[in-house]
CSV table of C-alpha atoms in Angstrom, one decimal:
chain,number,residue,atom,x,y,z
A,1,MET,CA,67.3,289.3,144.9
A,2,ARG,CA,68.3,291.3,141.9
A,3,ASN,CA,69.0,289.4,138.7
A,4,LYS,CA,67.3,286.2,140.1
A,5,LEU,CA,64.2,284.6,138.7
A,6,MET,CA,61.6,284.1,141.4
A,7,ILE,CA,58.8,281.6,141.3
A,8,THR,CA,55.8,282.0,143.6
A,9,ILE,CA,53.6,279.0,144.5
A,10,SER,CA,50.3,279.7,146.2
A,11,ASP,CA,47.8,277.3,147.8
A,12,VAL,CA,45.2,277.6,150.7
A,13,ARG,CA,48.0,277.6,153.2
A,14,GLY,CA,49.6,280.6,151.7
A,15,SER,CA,52.3,281.5,149.2
A,16,LYS,CA,55.9,280.3,148.9
A,17,GLN,CA,58.6,281.7,146.7
A,18,TYR,CA,61.4,279.7,145.2
A,19,THR,CA,64.4,280.7,143.2
A,20,VAL,CA,65.1,278.7,140.1
A,21,SER,CA,68.3,277.3,141.5
A,22,GLU,CA,66.6,275.9,144.6
A,23,LEU,CA,63.9,274.3,142.6
A,24,VAL,CA,66.4,272.7,140.3
A,25,ARG,CA,68.3,271.3,143.4
A,26,LYS,CA,65.1,269.8,144.7
A,27,MET,CA,64.1,268.3,141.4
A,28,ALA,CA,67.6,266.8,141.1
A,29,LEU,CA,67.3,265.4,144.6
A,30,TRP,CA,64.0,263.7,143.6
A,31,VAL,CA,65.5,262.4,140.4
A,32,VAL,CA,68.5,260.9,142.3
A,33,LEU,CA,66.2,259.4,144.9
A,34,ALA,CA,64.1,257.8,142.1
A,35,VAL,CA,67.2,256.5,140.4
A,36,VAL,CA,68.4,255.0,143.7
A,37,LEU,CA,65.0,253.4,144.3
A,38,VAL,CA,65.0,252.0,140.8
A,39,ILE,CA,68.6,250.6,141.3
A,40,VAL,CA,67.8,249.1,144.7
A,41,GLY,CA,64.5,247.7,143.4
A,42,GLY,CA,66.2,246.3,140.3
A,43,ALA,CA,68.9,244.7,142.4
A,44,ILE,CA,66.4,243.1,144.7
A,45,PHE,CA,64.4,241.9,141.7
A,46,ILE,CA,67.5,240.6,140.0
A,47,LYS,CA,68.5,238.8,143.2
A,48,VAL,CA,65.1,237.2,143.6
A,49,LEU,CA,65.1,236.3,139.9
A,50,SER,CA,68.6,234.8,140.1
A,51,SER,CA,67.5,232.7,143.1
A,52,LYS,CA,64.5,231.5,141.1
A,53,VAL,CA,66.8,230.7,138.2
A,54,ASP,CA,69.2,228.8,140.5
A,55,GLU,CA,66.3,226.9,141.9
A,56,LEU,CA,65.1,226.0,138.4
A,57,ASP,CA,68.6,224.9,137.5
A,58,LYS,CA,68.7,222.7,140.5
A,59,LYS,CA,65.3,221.2,139.6
A,60,SER,CA,66.4,220.8,136.0
A,61,GLU,CA,69.6,219.0,137.1
A,62,GLN,CA,67.5,216.8,139.4
A,63,TYR,CA,65.1,216.1,136.6
A,64,ARG,CA,68.0,215.3,134.2
A,65,GLN,CA,69.5,212.9,136.8
A,66,ILE,CA,66.1,211.2,137.3
A,67,GLN,CA,65.7,211.0,133.6
A,68,GLN,CA,69.1,209.4,133.2
A,69,PHE,CA,68.4,207.0,136.1
A,70,LEU,CA,65.1,206.0,134.4
A,71,ILE,CA,66.8,205.5,131.1
A,72,SER,CA,69.4,203.3,132.7
A,73,GLU,CA,66.9,201.3,134.6
A,74,ASN,CA,64.8,200.9,131.5
A,75,ALA,CA,67.8,199.6,129.6
A,76,LYS,CA,68.5,197.1,132.4
A,77,LEU,CA,64.9,196.0,132.4
A,78,GLN,CA,65.0,195.7,128.6
A,79,GLU,CA,68.2,193.7,128.8
A,80,THR,CA,66.7,191.4,131.5
A,81,LYS,CA,63.5,191.0,129.5
A,82,GLU,CA,65.5,190.0,126.4
A,83,LYS,CA,67.6,187.6,128.4
A,84,LEU,CA,64.5,186.0,129.9
A,85,ALA,CA,62.9,185.8,126.5
A,86,LYS,CA,66.0,184.2,125.2
A,87,GLN,CA,66.1,181.7,128.0
A,88,ILE,CA,62.4,180.9,127.5
A,89,SER,CA,63.0,180.4,123.8
A,90,HIS,CA,66.0,178.2,124.5
A,91,LYS,CA,64.0,176.1,127.0
A,92,GLY,CA,61.2,175.8,124.4
A,93,LEU,CA,63.8,174.6,121.9
A,94,GLU,CA,65.2,172.1,124.5
A,95,LEU,CA,61.7,170.7,125.2
A,96,LYS,CA,61.1,170.3,121.4
A,97,LEU,CA,64.4,168.5,121.0
A,98,MET,CA,63.3,166.2,123.9
A,99,ASP,CA,60.4,165.2,121.6
A,100,GLU,CA,58.0,165.1,124.5
A,101,GLN,CA,59.9,162.3,126.1
A,102,LEU,CA,61.1,164.1,129.2
A,103,SER,CA,60.8,161.2,131.6
A,104,GLU,CA,62.9,159.0,129.3
A,105,ILE,CA,65.5,161.7,128.8
A,106,GLU,CA,65.9,162.1,132.6
A,107,LYS,CA,66.8,158.5,132.7
A,108,ILE,CA,69.4,159.1,130.0
A,109,ILE,CA,71.2,161.9,131.8
A,110,GLY,CA,70.8,160.3,135.2
A,111,LEU,CA,68.3,162.7,136.8
A,112,LYS,CA,65.8,159.9,137.5
A,113,PRO,CA,66.4,156.1,137.9
A,114,ASP,CA,64.9,153.6,135.6
A,115,ILE,CA,61.7,151.9,136.8
A,116,SER,CA,63.8,148.7,137.0
A,117,ASP,CA,65.8,150.3,139.8
A,118,ALA,CA,62.7,149.9,142.0
A,119,PHE,CA,62.8,146.1,141.6
A,120,ASP,CA,64.0,144.0,144.5
A,121,ASN,CA,67.5,142.6,144.9
A,122,ARG,CA,66.5,139.3,143.3
A,123,VAL,CA,65.8,141.1,140.0
A,124,ALA,CA,69.0,143.0,140.3
A,125,LYS,CA,71.0,139.8,140.8
A,126,ALA,CA,69.3,138.2,137.9
A,127,LYS,CA,70.2,141.2,135.7
A,128,GLU,CA,73.8,141.0,136.9
A,129,LYS,CA,73.8,137.3,136.0
A,130,SER,CA,72.4,138.1,132.6
A,131,LEU,CA,75.2,140.7,132.0
A,132,GLU,CA,77.8,138.2,133.1
A,133,SER,CA,76.4,135.8,130.5
A,134,VAL,CA,76.6,138.5,127.9
A,135,LYS,CA,80.3,139.1,128.8
A,136,ALA,CA,81.0,135.5,128.4
A,137,ALA,CA,78.9,135.1,125.3
A,138,LYS,CA,80.7,134.7,122.0
A,139,LEU,CA,78.6,135.1,118.9
A,140,SER,CA,79.0,132.8,115.9
A,141,VAL,CA,79.7,134.4,112.5
A,142,ALA,CA,76.1,133.8,111.5
A,143,GLU,CA,74.7,135.2,114.7
A,144,LEU,CA,76.9,138.3,114.4
A,145,ALA,CA,76.0,138.8,110.7
A,146,LEU,CA,72.2,138.6,111.5
A,147,LEU,CA,72.6,140.9,114.5
A,148,ASN,CA,74.5,143.4,112.3
A,149,LYS,CA,71.6,143.4,109.9
A,150,SER,CA,69.0,143.7,112.6
A,151,ILE,CA,70.4,146.5,114.8
A,152,PRO,CA,72.0,149.8,113.5
A,153,THR,CA,75.7,149.2,113.3
A,154,GLY,CA,78.5,150.9,111.4
A,155,MET,CA,78.5,154.4,109.7
A,156,PRO,CA,75.5,155.8,107.8
A,157,LEU,CA,78.0,157.8,105.6
A,158,LYS,CA,80.8,156.5,103.5
A,159,HIS,CA,82.3,160.0,103.0
A,160,TYR,CA,82.3,162.9,105.5
A,161,LYS,CA,84.7,165.6,106.5
A,162,ARG,CA,84.8,165.3,110.3
A,163,LEU,CA,82.8,164.6,113.4
A,164,THR,CA,81.7,168.1,114.6
A,165,ASP,CA,79.6,167.2,117.7
A,166,LYS,CA,79.3,164.2,120.0
A,167,PHE,CA,76.4,162.7,122.1
A,168,GLY,CA,75.9,164.6,125.4
A,169,TYR,CA,75.9,168.1,126.7
A,170,ARG,CA,77.4,170.8,124.5
A,171,MET,CA,77.4,174.6,124.0
A,172,HIS,CA,74.7,175.3,121.5
A,173,PRO,CA,76.2,176.4,118.1
A,174,ILE,CA,73.4,178.9,117.4
A,175,PHE,CA,72.3,180.1,120.8
A,176,VAL,CA,75.7,181.3,122.2
A,177,GLY,CA,76.2,180.6,125.8
A,178,GLU,CA,73.5,178.0,126.1
A,179,ARG,CA,74.5,174.5,127.3
A,180,ILE,CA,72.1,171.9,126.0
A,181,PHE,CA,71.9,168.1,125.6
A,182,HIS,CA,72.8,166.8,122.1
A,183,PHE,CA,71.0,163.6,121.3
A,184,GLY,CA,73.2,162.3,118.5
A,185,LEU,CA,76.3,162.7,116.4
A,186,ASP,CA,76.9,165.5,113.9
A,187,PHE,CA,79.0,164.6,110.8
A,188,ALA,CA,80.1,167.5,108.6
A,189,ALA,CA,79.7,166.6,104.9
A,190,LYS,CA,79.0,168.1,101.6
A,191,THR,CA,75.4,168.8,100.6
A,192,GLY,CA,74.1,165.8,98.6
A,193,THR,CA,76.4,163.2,100.3
A,194,PRO,CA,74.5,159.8,100.2
A,195,ILE,CA,73.2,158.4,103.5
A,196,TYR,CA,72.8,154.6,103.9
A,197,ALA,CA,70.6,152.5,106.2
A,198,PRO,CA,72.7,151.0,109.1
A,199,ALA,CA,70.3,148.1,109.5
A,200,ASP,CA,67.1,146.5,108.0
A,201,GLY,CA,63.9,148.4,108.8
A,202,VAL,CA,61.0,150.4,107.6
A,203,VAL,CA,60.6,154.2,107.0
A,204,GLU,CA,58.5,155.5,109.9
A,205,TYR,CA,58.8,159.2,109.3
A,206,ALA,CA,60.0,161.2,106.3
A,207,LYS,CA,59.1,164.9,106.4
A,208,ARG,CA,60.1,168.2,108.1
A,209,LYS,CA,60.3,168.3,111.9
A,210,GLY,CA,61.1,171.6,113.5
A,211,GLY,CA,64.8,172.3,114.1
A,212,TYR,CA,65.6,168.9,112.5
A,213,GLY,CA,64.6,170.3,109.1
A,214,LYS,CA,64.0,167.4,106.7
A,215,PHE,CA,64.0,164.5,109.1
A,216,LEU,CA,64.0,160.7,108.5
A,217,LEU,CA,63.2,158.0,111.1
A,218,LEU,CA,63.9,154.3,110.4
A,219,ASN,CA,62.2,151.7,112.6
A,220,HIS,CA,64.5,148.6,113.0
A,221,PRO,CA,63.9,145.2,114.7
A,222,PHE,CA,64.0,144.7,118.4
A,223,GLY,CA,63.0,148.2,119.4
A,224,PHE,CA,65.8,150.2,117.7
A,225,LYS,CA,65.3,153.3,115.7
A,226,THR,CA,67.6,155.7,113.9
A,227,GLY,CA,67.1,159.4,113.1
A,228,TYR,CA,68.6,161.6,110.4
A,229,GLY,CA,68.3,165.4,110.5
A,230,HIS,CA,69.0,168.3,108.2
A,231,LEU,CA,68.6,166.3,105.0
A,232,SER,CA,68.5,168.0,101.6
A,233,ARG,CA,66.2,165.4,100.1
A,234,TYR,CA,64.9,161.8,100.6
A,235,ALA,CA,65.6,158.7,98.7
A,236,VAL,CA,62.7,156.8,100.4
A,237,LYS,CA,59.2,157.5,101.6
A,238,GLU,CA,57.2,156.6,104.6
A,239,GLY,CA,56.2,152.9,104.6
A,240,ASP,CA,59.2,151.8,102.5
A,241,TYR,CA,61.2,148.7,103.7
A,242,VAL,CA,64.9,149.1,103.5
A,243,SER,CA,67.8,146.7,103.9
A,244,LYS,CA,71.2,147.5,105.5
A,245,GLY,CA,73.3,149.5,103.1
A,246,ASP,CA,70.3,150.9,101.0
A,247,LEU,CA,70.4,154.5,100.0
A,248,ILE,CA,67.8,156.5,102.2
A,249,GLY,CA,68.6,160.2,101.7
A,250,TYR,CA,71.2,163.0,101.2
A,251,VAL,CA,73.0,165.3,103.5
A,252,GLY,CA,71.7,168.9,103.6
A,253,ASN,CA,71.5,172.1,105.6
A,254,THR,CA,67.8,172.3,106.4
A,255,GLY,CA,66.2,173.3,109.8
A,256,ARG,CA,68.3,174.8,112.6
A,257,SER,CA,71.7,174.2,111.2
A,258,THR,CA,75.0,176.2,110.8
A,259,GLY,CA,76.2,174.3,107.8
A,260,PRO,CA,75.8,171.1,105.7
A,261,HIS,CA,76.0,168.1,108.0
A,262,LEU,CA,74.1,164.9,109.1
A,263,HIS,CA,72.6,164.7,112.6
A,264,TYR,CA,72.5,161.0,113.4
A,265,GLU,CA,70.6,159.5,116.3
A,266,VAL,CA,70.2,155.9,117.7
A,267,ARG,CA,67.1,155.3,119.9
A,268,TYR,CA,65.9,152.3,121.8
A,269,LEU,CA,62.3,152.2,123.1
A,270,TYR,CA,62.2,156.1,123.0
A,271,LYS,CA,65.5,156.3,124.8
A,272,TRP,CA,68.4,158.0,123.1
A,273,LEU,CA,71.7,156.0,123.0
A,274,ASP,CA,75.2,157.2,122.1
A,275,PRO,CA,75.4,156.4,118.3
A,276,MET,CA,79.2,156.2,118.6
A,277,ASP,CA,79.0,152.8,120.4
A,278,PHE,CA,77.1,151.4,117.3
A,279,VAL,CA,79.3,153.2,114.8
A,280,ASN,CA,82.3,151.5,116.3
A,281,TRP,CA,80.6,148.1,116.5
A,282,SER,CA,82.9,145.3,115.4
A,283,PRO,CA,83.5,141.6,116.0
A,284,GLN,CA,86.1,142.7,118.6
A,285,SER,CA,84.0,145.4,120.4
A,286,TYR,CA,80.4,144.1,120.4
A,287,ARG,CA,80.7,142.5,123.8
A,288,THR,CA,82.0,145.7,125.3
A,289,VAL,CA,79.1,147.6,123.8
A,290,MET,CA,76.6,145.1,125.1
A,291,ASN,CA,78.0,145.4,128.6
A,292,LYS,CA,78.0,149.2,128.4
A,293,ILE,CA,74.4,149.6,127.1
A,294,ARG,CA,72.6,147.8,130.0
A,295,ARG,CA,69.1,149.0,129.2
A,296,VAL,CA,69.0,146.6,126.2
A,297,LYS,CA,68.3,143.0,127.3
A,298,TRP,CA,70.9,141.5,125.1
A,299,GLN,CA,70.5,138.0,126.3
A,300,GLN,CA,66.8,137.9,125.5
A,301,LEU,CA,67.5,139.6,122.2
A,302,LEU,CA,70.1,137.0,121.2
A,303,LYS,CA,67.8,134.2,122.3
A,304,GLN,CA,65.0,135.6,120.1
A,305,LEU,CA,67.4,136.1,117.2
A,306,GLU,CA,68.4,132.4,117.5
A,307,GLU,CA,64.8,131.2,117.7
A,308,ARG,CA,63.7,133.4,114.8
A,309,TYR,CA,66.4,132.4,112.4
A,310,GLU,CA,66.9,128.8,113.8
A,311,LEU,CA,70.6,129.2,114.4
A,312,ARG,CA,72.3,126.0,115.3
A,313,ASP,CA,76.1,125.4,115.5
A,314,ASP,CA,76.9,128.3,113.2
A,315,LYS,CA,74.4,127.1,110.6
A,316,VAL,CA,71.5,129.2,109.4
A,317,ALA,CA,68.3,127.6,108.2
A,318,MET,CA,67.6,130.6,106.0
A,319,LYS,CA,69.9,132.1,103.3
A,320,LEU,CA,71.8,135.2,104.4
A,321,ASP,CA,72.2,138.0,101.9
């Protein structure tokens, strides 16, 4: 044991002697063991932590997918909501344009028969007989002149660019994709173009009216009325009497309009008629128009006209203008 450092450790059980080299080996063994335990423990901890991270990643991905799904569904719901709101708005507009005459409009477009359809066959036969008499009827020059002054015939404009919309169903020019009933004719014309009365009458309405903008309504004899929408200004006021050909207003772009034009309507007892039939009215076409527009009792109208103006053999008791 020469030249070796000895270390003696004593306790209650006795004394032990160790050389320095042996002590170093044991300490090194404990250090290696501790390092191994740290490495193994760290590996286990890292594995557990990694699994937790993977789990969190999966949950995060699931959350992201759920979030995207909710965003997508919310966008669809928003789109559906906007579409429904648009449809409700359009239906409200359509009801306004109907001017609270839904039952009458249903008759126009054929959804509901006229009350007269409920009459018995005798009434129907009498009506057919009346129509036959209208077909055969030939008005005198005086009768035709008085009729032309009494009911709206001819054009309300002397100058216009073109006919942009007809009477009947059309695709709405503002609400794209909406099919809606159009109750008149649209004539594109410059702002300020004069508008003339198509028949004698009285001004019933002359002020703004919803989508019509500045609106004018003339009340003519025998239950006829004419309407004029989107005017720029009026040349008459409510209560004024007008004669056929009198200036009544000017073309404009007021209300729900896409450009300067005249919206022109012809009504009979709160029923809308196709104004084109009356625009094209002539000595050659009037019988065709009478036969086409059956809701007007033309035979009675002509009889009343004759009685009112005392027409006899093409002579008129009163002076015609």
